[in-house]
Tab-separated table of C-alpha atoms and ligand atoms in Angstrom:
chain	number	residue	atom	x	y	z
S	1	MET	CA	9.487	126.036	4.547
S	2	GLN	CA	7.589	126.112	7.878
S	3	GLN	CA	9.917	125.130	10.744
S	4	VAL	CA	8.976	122.601	13.415
S	5	HIS	CA	7.870	124.441	16.574
S	6	PHE	CA	8.001	122.953	20.101
S	7	ASP	CA	6.539	124.598	23.124
S	8	SER	CA	9.493	123.532	25.303
S	9	CYS	CA	13.036	122.514	24.490
S	10	ILE	CA	15.199	121.130	27.282
S	11	ILE	CA	18.967	120.946	26.845
S	12	GLY	CA	20.547	117.960	28.631
S	13	ALA	CA	19.045	114.570	29.451
S	14	GLY	CA	20.427	114.066	32.931
S	15	VAL	CA	18.063	113.509	35.848
S	16	ILE	CA	17.198	117.223	36.010
S	17	GLY	CA	16.430	117.679	32.309
S	18	LEU	CA	14.438	114.436	32.200
S	19	ALA	CA	12.381	115.362	35.262
S	20	ILE	CA	11.627	118.778	33.715
S	21	ALA	CA	10.783	117.309	30.304
S	22	ARG	CA	8.432	114.772	31.906
S	23	GLN	CA	6.769	117.523	33.959
S	24	LEU	CA	6.198	119.757	30.921
S	25	ALA	CA	5.016	116.934	28.639
S	26	ARG	CA	2.527	115.820	31.317
S	27	ALA	CA	1.223	119.390	31.418
S	28	GLY	CA	0.354	119.026	27.731
S	29	ARG	CA	3.254	121.039	26.295
S	30	SER	CA	4.937	119.775	23.126
S	31	THR	CA	8.399	118.964	24.425
S	32	ILE	CA	11.787	117.970	23.052
S	33	ILE	CA	14.850	117.104	25.118
S	34	LEU	CA	18.284	117.285	23.505
S	35	GLU	CA	21.184	115.115	24.600
S	36	GLN	CA	24.621	115.309	23.031
S	37	ALA	CA	25.588	111.809	24.183
S	38	GLY	CA	24.218	108.561	22.795
S	39	CYS	CA	22.276	107.724	25.954
S	40	ILE	CA	20.494	109.481	28.797
S	41	GLY	CA	22.142	110.229	32.143
S	42	SER	CA	25.790	109.768	31.208
S	43	GLY	CA	26.919	113.011	32.921
S	44	ILE	CA	26.824	113.950	36.613
S	45	SER	CA	23.702	111.816	37.016
S	46	SER	CA	25.643	108.580	36.561
S	47	ARG	CA	28.514	109.525	38.863
S	48	ASN	CA	27.012	110.189	42.251
S	49	SER	CA	26.159	108.420	45.520
S	50	GLU	CA	22.511	107.674	44.653
S	51	VAL	CA	21.432	108.782	48.101
S	52	ILE	CA	17.970	110.204	48.720
S	53	HIS	CA	19.024	112.950	51.092
S	54	GLY	CA	17.048	113.889	54.179
S	55	GLY	CA	17.665	117.652	53.847
S	56	LEU	CA	19.527	118.139	57.134
S	57	TYR	CA	22.437	120.418	56.381
S	58	TYR	CA	21.271	123.035	53.878
S	59	ALA	CA	20.694	126.629	54.959
S	60	PRO	CA	17.048	127.125	56.008
S	61	ASN	CA	14.880	128.654	53.261
S	62	SER	CA	17.542	128.021	50.633
S	63	LEU	CA	16.441	126.380	47.392
S	64	LYS	CA	18.597	123.384	48.326
S	65	ALA	CA	16.717	122.946	51.616
S	66	GLN	CA	13.227	123.526	50.208
S	67	LEU	CA	13.667	121.453	47.075
S	68	CYS	CA	15.513	118.624	48.835
S	69	VAL	CA	12.882	118.145	51.526
S	70	HIS	CA	9.936	118.493	49.144
S	71	GLY	CA	11.735	116.479	46.449
S	72	LYS	CA	12.510	113.648	48.873
S	73	HIS	CA	8.804	113.115	49.607
S	74	GLN	CA	7.929	113.336	45.914
S	75	LEU	CA	10.724	110.919	45.019
S	76	TYR	CA	9.675	108.219	47.512
S	77	GLN	CA	6.121	108.483	46.240
S	78	TYR	CA	7.290	108.355	42.625
S	79	CYS	CA	9.495	105.307	43.294
S	80	GLU	CA	6.606	103.462	44.913
S	81	GLN	CA	4.159	104.312	42.106
S	82	HIS	CA	6.577	103.539	39.274
S	83	ARG	CA	8.459	100.650	40.891
S	84	VAL	CA	11.826	102.361	40.825
S	85	PRO	CA	14.187	100.335	43.032
S	86	HIS	CA	14.976	102.198	46.254
S	87	ARG	CA	15.317	101.549	49.988
S	88	ARG	CA	14.686	103.828	52.933
S	89	ILE	CA	17.676	102.447	54.865
S	90	GLY	CA	18.415	105.454	57.075
S	91	LYS	CA	21.645	107.215	57.870
S	92	LEU	CA	23.703	107.693	61.022
S	93	ILE	CA	25.853	110.778	61.595
S	94	VAL	CA	28.416	109.655	64.103
S	95	ALA	CA	30.169	111.805	66.732
S	96	ARG	CA	33.623	110.623	67.747
S	97	SER	CA	33.738	112.402	71.098
S	98	SER	CA	31.262	113.990	73.444
S	99	ALA	CA	32.759	117.349	72.380
S	100	GLN	CA	31.059	116.786	69.013
S	101	GLY	CA	27.666	116.475	70.673
S	102	GLU	CA	27.006	120.173	70.152
S	103	ALA	CA	27.709	119.861	66.426
S	104	LEU	CA	25.210	116.983	66.201
S	105	GLN	CA	22.637	119.105	68.002
S	106	SER	CA	23.144	121.986	65.610
S	107	ILE	CA	22.532	119.636	62.654
S	108	ALA	CA	19.316	118.491	64.352
S	109	ASP	CA	18.260	122.129	64.928
S	110	ASN	CA	19.013	123.042	61.316
S	111	ALA	CA	17.110	119.999	60.045
S	112	LEU	CA	14.092	120.975	62.117
S	113	GLU	CA	14.147	124.451	60.566
S	114	ASN	CA	14.131	122.712	57.183
S	115	GLY	CA	11.013	120.781	58.174
S	116	VAL	CA	12.821	117.507	58.965
S	117	SER	CA	11.363	116.426	62.285
S	118	ASP	CA	12.107	112.680	62.269
S	119	LEU	CA	15.722	112.742	63.533
S	120	GLU	CA	16.591	110.652	66.565
S	121	HIS	CA	19.497	111.006	68.988
S	122	ILE	CA	21.210	107.646	69.424
S	123	PRO	CA	23.343	107.040	72.531
S	124	ALA	CA	26.552	104.942	72.382
S	125	ALA	CA	25.028	101.651	73.590
S	126	ARG	CA	22.238	101.769	71.035
S	127	LEU	CA	24.670	102.748	68.291
S	128	LYS	CA	26.734	99.655	69.165
S	129	ALA	CA	23.633	97.482	68.958
S	130	MET	CA	22.521	99.013	65.655
S	131	GLU	CA	25.923	99.040	63.955
S	132	PRO	CA	28.470	96.937	65.880
S	133	GLU	CA	31.360	97.835	63.536
S	134	VAL	CA	30.910	101.583	63.980
S	135	ALA	CA	32.943	103.453	66.594
S	136	GLY	CA	31.311	106.528	68.074
S	137	CYS	CA	30.090	107.948	71.320
S	138	MET	CA	26.700	109.095	69.983
S	139	ALA	CA	24.910	109.562	66.695
S	140	LEU	CA	21.993	111.175	64.925
S	141	LEU	CA	19.684	108.886	62.964
S	142	SER	CA	17.933	110.177	59.843
S	143	PRO	CA	15.328	107.507	59.075
S	144	SER	CA	14.107	109.210	55.892
S	145	THR	CA	17.484	109.056	54.142
S	146	GLY	CA	17.578	106.308	51.532
S	147	ILE	CA	19.169	104.941	48.392
S	148	ILE	CA	17.861	104.742	44.834
S	149	ASP	CA	18.700	103.249	41.466
S	150	GLY	CA	19.306	106.531	39.640
S	151	HIS	CA	19.330	104.927	36.189
S	152	ALA	CA	16.018	103.207	36.756
S	153	LEU	CA	14.619	106.588	37.822
S	154	MET	CA	15.861	108.254	34.635
S	155	GLN	CA	14.517	105.406	32.461
S	156	SER	CA	11.149	105.772	34.131
S	157	LEU	CA	11.060	109.569	33.645
S	158	CYS	CA	12.029	109.116	30.009
S	159	MET	CA	9.345	106.509	29.442
S	160	GLU	CA	6.708	108.833	30.908
S	161	LEU	CA	7.971	111.703	28.775
S	162	GLU	CA	7.532	109.588	25.641
S	163	GLN	CA	4.107	108.325	26.791
S	164	HIS	CA	3.015	111.960	26.919
S	165	GLY	CA	4.231	112.635	23.396
S	166	GLY	CA	7.622	114.138	24.339
S	167	LEU	CA	10.628	113.592	22.117
S	168	LEU	CA	14.124	112.531	23.231
S	169	SER	CA	16.793	113.413	20.676
S	170	LEU	CA	20.093	111.641	21.387
S	171	HIS	CA	23.391	112.485	19.640
S	172	THR	CA	22.004	116.027	19.405
S	173	ARG	CA	24.165	118.873	20.590
S	174	PHE	CA	22.654	122.272	21.279
S	175	GLN	CA	24.683	124.881	19.381
S	176	HIS	CA	22.909	128.206	19.545
S	177	ALA	CA	19.540	129.935	20.048
S	178	ARG	CA	18.313	133.431	19.293
S	179	PHE	CA	15.140	135.052	20.659
S	180	SER	CA	12.936	136.503	17.924
S	181	GLY	CA	10.187	138.306	19.828
S	182	ASP	CA	7.915	135.364	20.617
S	183	HIS	CA	10.031	132.282	19.987
S	184	PHE	CA	13.594	131.004	19.848
S	185	ASP	CA	15.331	129.935	16.659
S	186	VAL	CA	17.395	126.962	17.763
S	187	THR	CA	20.343	125.406	15.953
S	188	VAL	CA	21.551	121.958	16.929
S	189	SER	CA	23.965	119.489	15.458
S	190	SER	CA	22.244	116.122	15.212
S	191	VAL	CA	24.441	113.143	14.399
S	192	GLY	CA	26.888	115.678	12.970
S	193	GLU	CA	24.338	117.459	10.743
S	194	PRO	CA	23.006	120.978	11.462
S	195	TYR	CA	19.277	121.148	12.174
S	196	HIS	CA	17.013	124.125	12.955
S	197	PHE	CA	13.696	124.374	14.782
S	198	ARG	CA	11.709	126.819	16.904
S	199	CYS	CA	10.578	126.708	20.502
S	200	THR	CA	8.740	128.994	22.905
S	201	HIS	CA	10.616	128.029	26.084
S	202	LEU	CA	14.215	126.965	26.386
S	203	ILE	CA	15.438	125.203	29.511
S	204	ASN	CA	19.147	124.812	30.073
S	205	ALA	CA	19.812	121.715	32.223
S	206	ALA	CA	23.260	121.000	30.796
S	207	GLY	CA	24.983	120.256	34.125
S	208	LEU	CA	28.725	120.809	33.775
S	209	GLN	CA	28.101	122.622	30.471
S	210	ALA	CA	25.274	124.871	31.738
S	211	GLN	CA	27.451	127.996	31.712
S	212	SER	CA	28.743	127.455	28.174
S	213	VAL	CA	25.220	126.652	26.919
S	214	ALA	CA	23.844	129.834	28.584
S	215	ALA	CA	26.488	131.891	26.789
S	216	ARG	CA	25.128	130.593	23.458
S	217	ILE	CA	21.530	131.701	24.089
S	218	GLU	CA	20.800	135.207	22.803
S	219	ALA	CA	17.711	136.274	24.701
S	220	GLY	CA	17.700	140.055	24.574
S	221	GLN	CA	19.215	140.587	28.015
S	222	THR	CA	22.741	139.377	28.773
S	223	PRO	CA	22.286	136.556	31.287
S	224	LEU	CA	24.198	136.710	34.546
S	225	ILE	CA	26.301	133.602	34.149
S	226	PRO	CA	27.941	132.532	37.411
S	227	PRO	CA	31.466	131.117	37.448
S	228	LEU	CA	31.784	127.333	37.306
S	229	HIS	CA	34.192	125.421	39.531
S	230	TYR	CA	34.747	121.709	38.989
S	231	CYS	CA	34.913	119.876	42.309
S	232	LYS	CA	35.852	116.241	41.863
S	233	GLY	CA	34.656	113.570	44.256
S	234	SER	CA	36.389	110.169	44.203
S	235	TYR	CA	35.036	106.927	45.623
S	236	PHE	CA	36.700	103.772	46.919
S	237	ALA	CA	34.719	100.540	47.083
S	238	LEU	CA	34.949	97.983	49.868
S	239	HIS	CA	35.339	94.469	48.507
S	240	GLY	CA	33.378	91.769	50.268
S	241	PRO	CA	30.425	91.827	52.624
S	242	ALA	CA	29.086	95.122	53.989
S	243	PRO	CA	30.007	95.854	57.610
S	244	PHE	CA	27.038	98.245	58.025
S	245	SER	CA	23.346	98.159	57.253
S	246	ARG	CA	22.842	101.941	57.133
S	247	LEU	CA	24.658	104.895	55.600
S	248	ILE	CA	27.408	106.058	57.951
S	249	TYR	CA	28.542	109.689	57.935
S	250	PRO	CA	31.116	111.523	60.061
S	251	LEU	CA	30.316	115.101	61.042
S	252	PRO	CA	30.635	117.400	57.981
S	253	GLU	CA	33.998	119.000	57.303
S	254	PRO	CA	34.262	122.433	58.916
S	255	ASN	CA	34.736	124.153	55.505
S	256	THR	CA	31.429	122.546	54.334
S	257	THR	CA	32.843	121.723	50.871
S	258	GLY	CA	31.686	118.162	51.351
S	259	LEU	CA	30.019	115.944	53.905
S	260	GLY	CA	33.239	114.147	54.885
S	261	ILE	CA	34.290	110.728	53.557
S	262	HIS	CA	31.214	108.676	54.361
S	263	ALA	CA	29.993	105.141	53.706
S	264	THR	CA	27.089	104.513	51.389
S	265	LEU	CA	25.524	101.255	50.284
S	266	ASP	CA	24.136	100.530	46.872
S	267	LEU	CA	21.015	98.473	46.296
S	268	ALA	CA	23.158	95.339	45.832
S	269	GLY	CA	24.509	95.845	49.359
S	270	GLN	CA	27.983	96.932	48.240
S	271	VAL	CA	29.706	99.560	50.390
S	272	ARG	CA	31.617	102.473	48.887
S	273	PHE	CA	33.347	105.331	50.656
S	274	GLY	CA	33.421	108.932	49.482
S	275	PRO	CA	33.151	111.228	47.722
S	276	ASP	CA	36.072	113.369	48.823
S	277	THR	CA	36.476	116.921	47.519
S	278	ASP	CA	39.152	118.107	45.140
S	279	TYR	CA	38.853	121.271	43.045
S	280	VAL	CA	40.171	120.516	39.557
S	281	THR	CA	40.484	122.451	36.307
S	282	GLN	CA	39.553	119.660	33.894
S	283	VAL	CA	36.934	116.953	33.702
S	284	ASP	CA	38.864	113.773	34.427
S	285	TYR	CA	37.235	110.749	36.059
S	286	GLN	CA	40.417	108.863	36.976
S	287	VAL	CA	40.559	107.838	40.649
S	288	GLU	CA	44.124	108.336	41.846
S	289	PRO	CA	45.211	105.327	43.945
S	290	SER	CA	47.374	107.761	45.962
S	291	ARG	CA	44.198	109.103	47.600
S	292	LYS	CA	43.766	105.786	49.406
S	293	ALA	CA	45.890	106.774	52.441
S	294	ARG	CA	43.633	109.791	53.103
S	295	PHE	CA	40.532	107.624	52.771
S	296	ILE	CA	41.909	105.060	55.207
S	297	ALA	CA	42.708	107.727	57.818
S	298	ALA	CA	39.233	109.284	57.522
S	299	ILE	CA	37.338	105.955	57.503
S	300	LYS	CA	39.185	104.541	60.521
S	301	HIS	CA	37.747	107.298	62.721
S	302	TYR	CA	34.348	105.607	62.558
S	303	TYR	CA	35.252	102.151	61.209
S	304	PRO	CA	38.437	101.076	63.015
S	305	GLY	CA	38.101	97.476	61.802
S	306	LEU	CA	38.677	98.468	58.156
S	307	MET	CA	40.848	95.915	56.344
S	308	GLU	CA	42.867	98.187	54.079
S	309	ALA	CA	43.408	95.608	51.320
S	310	ARG	CA	39.636	95.455	50.765
S	311	LEU	CA	39.542	99.131	49.747
S	312	VAL	CA	39.859	99.632	45.973
S	313	PRO	CA	39.520	102.688	43.684
S	314	ALA	CA	35.981	102.824	42.257
S	315	TYR	CA	34.799	105.873	40.290
S	316	ALA	CA	34.621	109.664	40.442
S	317	GLY	CA	32.094	112.403	39.740
S	318	ILE	CA	32.436	116.153	39.241
S	319	ARG	CA	30.281	118.683	41.086
S	320	PRO	CA	29.333	121.870	39.173
S	321	LYS	CA	30.038	124.218	42.076
S	322	LEU	CA	29.385	127.928	41.880
S	323	GLN	CA	31.845	128.728	44.654
S	324	GLY	CA	35.591	128.273	44.797
S	325	PRO	CA	37.530	126.239	47.362
S	326	SER	CA	37.347	128.523	50.368
S	327	ALA	CA	34.110	130.410	49.683
S	328	ALA	CA	30.780	129.920	51.461
S	329	PRO	CA	28.457	127.339	49.836
S	330	CYS	CA	26.213	128.656	47.063
S	331	ASP	CA	22.591	127.733	46.533
S	332	PHE	CA	21.063	126.167	43.402
S	333	ARG	CA	20.258	128.791	40.782
S	334	ILE	CA	17.104	128.582	38.697
S	335	ASP	CA	17.317	131.769	36.627
S	336	VAL	CA	14.118	132.659	34.822
S	337	ASN	CA	14.452	135.125	31.946
S	338	PRO	CA	11.234	136.879	30.789
S	339	SER	CA	11.933	135.843	27.193
S	340	GLY	CA	11.275	132.224	28.180
S	341	VAL	CA	14.765	130.904	29.003
S	342	ILE	CA	15.413	129.116	32.274
S	343	ASN	CA	19.057	128.464	33.159
S	344	LEU	CA	19.850	125.969	35.911
S	345	PHE	CA	23.248	126.550	37.458
S	346	GLY	CA	25.110	124.808	40.280
S	347	ILE	CA	22.846	121.749	40.446
S	348	GLU	CA	25.167	119.696	42.605
S	349	SER	CA	23.987	117.535	45.531
S	350	PRO	CA	21.118	117.190	46.459
S	351	GLY	CA	20.082	117.517	42.795
S	352	LEU	CA	19.086	113.876	42.388
S	353	THR	CA	16.881	114.013	45.481
S	354	ALA	CA	15.428	117.366	44.442
S	355	ALA	CA	14.893	116.554	40.738
S	356	LEU	CA	11.095	116.258	40.845
S	357	ALA	CA	10.770	119.386	42.986
S	358	ILE	CA	13.075	121.334	40.656
S	359	ALA	CA	10.925	120.181	37.730
S	360	GLU	CA	7.778	121.298	39.529
S	361	ARG	CA	9.387	124.715	40.207
S	362	VAL	CA	10.296	125.099	36.516
S	363	GLY	CA	6.761	124.062	35.516
S	364	GLU	CA	5.305	126.711	37.863
S	365	SER	CA	7.608	129.365	36.396
S	366	LEU	CA	6.305	128.586	32.917
S	367	ALA	CA	2.649	128.252	33.915
S	368	GLY	CA	0.772	131.149	32.442
S	369	ALA	CA	3.806	132.131	30.398
E	401	FAD	C1	30.179	113.105	43.439
E	401	FAD	C2	28.724	113.465	43.459
E	401	FAD	C3	27.870	112.836	44.364
E	401	FAD	C4	26.509	113.174	44.393
E	401	FAD	N1	25.670	112.493	45.226
E	401	FAD	C5	24.369	112.799	45.241
E	401	FAD	C6	23.482	112.086	46.081
E	401	FAD	O1	23.854	111.104	46.716
E	401	FAD	N2	22.187	112.485	46.144
E	401	FAD	C7	21.739	113.564	45.429
E	401	FAD	O2	20.572	113.920	45.595
E	401	FAD	N3	22.540	114.225	44.573
E	401	FAD	C8	23.835	113.852	44.454
E	401	FAD	N4	24.666	114.493	43.591
E	401	FAD	C9	24.108	115.540	42.731
E	401	FAD	C10	23.403	114.957	41.500
E	401	FAD	O3	24.123	113.882	40.946
E	401	FAD	C11	23.267	116.080	40.464
E	401	FAD	O4	22.642	117.201	41.055
E	401	FAD	C12	22.436	115.672	39.250
E	401	FAD	O5	22.836	114.423	38.754
E	401	FAD	C13	22.614	116.740	38.177
E	401	FAD	O6	21.913	116.322	37.049
E	401	FAD	P1	21.871	117.230	35.760
E	401	FAD	O7	20.798	116.650	34.925
E	401	FAD	O8	21.813	118.666	36.138
E	401	FAD	O9	23.310	117.060	35.099
E	401	FAD	P2	23.855	115.859	34.130
E	401	FAD	O10	23.470	114.527	34.623
E	401	FAD	O11	25.315	116.114	33.932
E	401	FAD	O12	23.079	116.128	32.787
E	401	FAD	C14	23.411	117.169	31.909
E	401	FAD	C15	23.352	116.597	30.503
E	401	FAD	O13	23.479	117.668	29.575
E	401	FAD	C16	24.132	117.167	28.443
E	401	FAD	N5	24.630	118.309	27.669
E	401	FAD	C17	25.590	119.207	28.035
E	401	FAD	N6	25.779	120.113	27.053
E	401	FAD	C18	24.907	119.798	26.057
E	401	FAD	C19	24.643	120.363	24.769
E	401	FAD	N7	25.304	121.436	24.295
E	401	FAD	N8	23.685	119.779	23.993
E	401	FAD	C20	23.003	118.668	24.430
E	401	FAD	N9	23.250	118.092	25.644
E	401	FAD	C21	24.185	118.648	26.433
E	401	FAD	C22	25.229	116.290	29.046
E	401	FAD	O14	25.721	115.357	28.093
E	401	FAD	C23	24.489	115.636	30.207
E	401	FAD	O15	23.955	114.367	29.872
E	401	FAD	C24	26.015	114.162	43.523
E	401	FAD	C25	26.877	114.787	42.600
E	401	FAD	C26	28.212	114.421	42.550
E	401	FAD	C27	29.117	115.047	41.535
């Protein structure tokens, strides 16, 4: 019997897989996206800060820098066109002492190299007027940083995918694929039953499972699969009214594992603090109440008026880091294999911001293929 043949098969319906599937379906390719869970976006994409990042910190010319800055512009445009809830509320990076002024300047210099030219230096008096609850002797304002409803974005991408004839297959777990000269023979388990089909291009956007999925794709050459390190980030929510109207960040931690315990707002105006960084060996989303003391100490540096009883454990996410605890930060990896496989590894922050740009990059890699 003739098997069903798709041009593109995407594994994983998080924000990255959905953005890629939408991009390829719009380009006229017959597209299927597989998701092992019963709904879209239940992985990393539903456990993050939902911040549209400015692109300030990433190493110049890195994929993270390029795709964040380009993706940010694409995302704002997309949100406006498709009515995805978002707000360009801006972010302040706050220096505690004048000794930190140099560190602020180096962030501004780095941002400029990344093409971010809208940063503003904010002196203490203006900081006080802008955010009376924030303690700091100067700050850097990023007006193009914002917040987004990540689920609404994913729903919108999925709707567009389906409008262009793409297929979303939920409860469908990718098992194995083998390259057969000009196509892949793919085996999935769909609602517990094995199912086989063919595709020309296979895109692995499986987030925390990207490495194990890559190991199950036989594509002629052995893929270079990077190690995967789980780095958990926990959040605490602040009950009651928000003391700030912008996102408030301390200076990044010197080891650059994370951006420091910062304050973000959601679209309902609720403040949450985090994420912190904790390398773990298992996926576990429990927020340990014992972390609260560390949060309080970090938050009080820039928000001394914190009422500790208002701080409650919220949720946690896991970053798919390619580097271990004390190693230098790794870039995103978009590995293109000539057989037609693209593996996406290490798509941690700013993956949500960069999703449309990553999708465009994948589309370009396949164009002409
Ligand atoms: C704590 C934290 C905070 C963050 N904050 C931000 C932020 O503020 N701004 C920002 O830009 N980015 C942020 N990020 C990064 C962003 O959330 C991620 O880059 C993005 O969500 C990754 O999406 P994804 O589609 O690659 O992964 P996922 O959303 O995890 O999607 C992968 C999907 O693949 C599916 N899957 C896995 N294996 C299989 C299989 N065998 N068969 C079928 N399906 C499979 C999974 O079920 C999952 O749904 C943050 C990340 C974390 C962890």
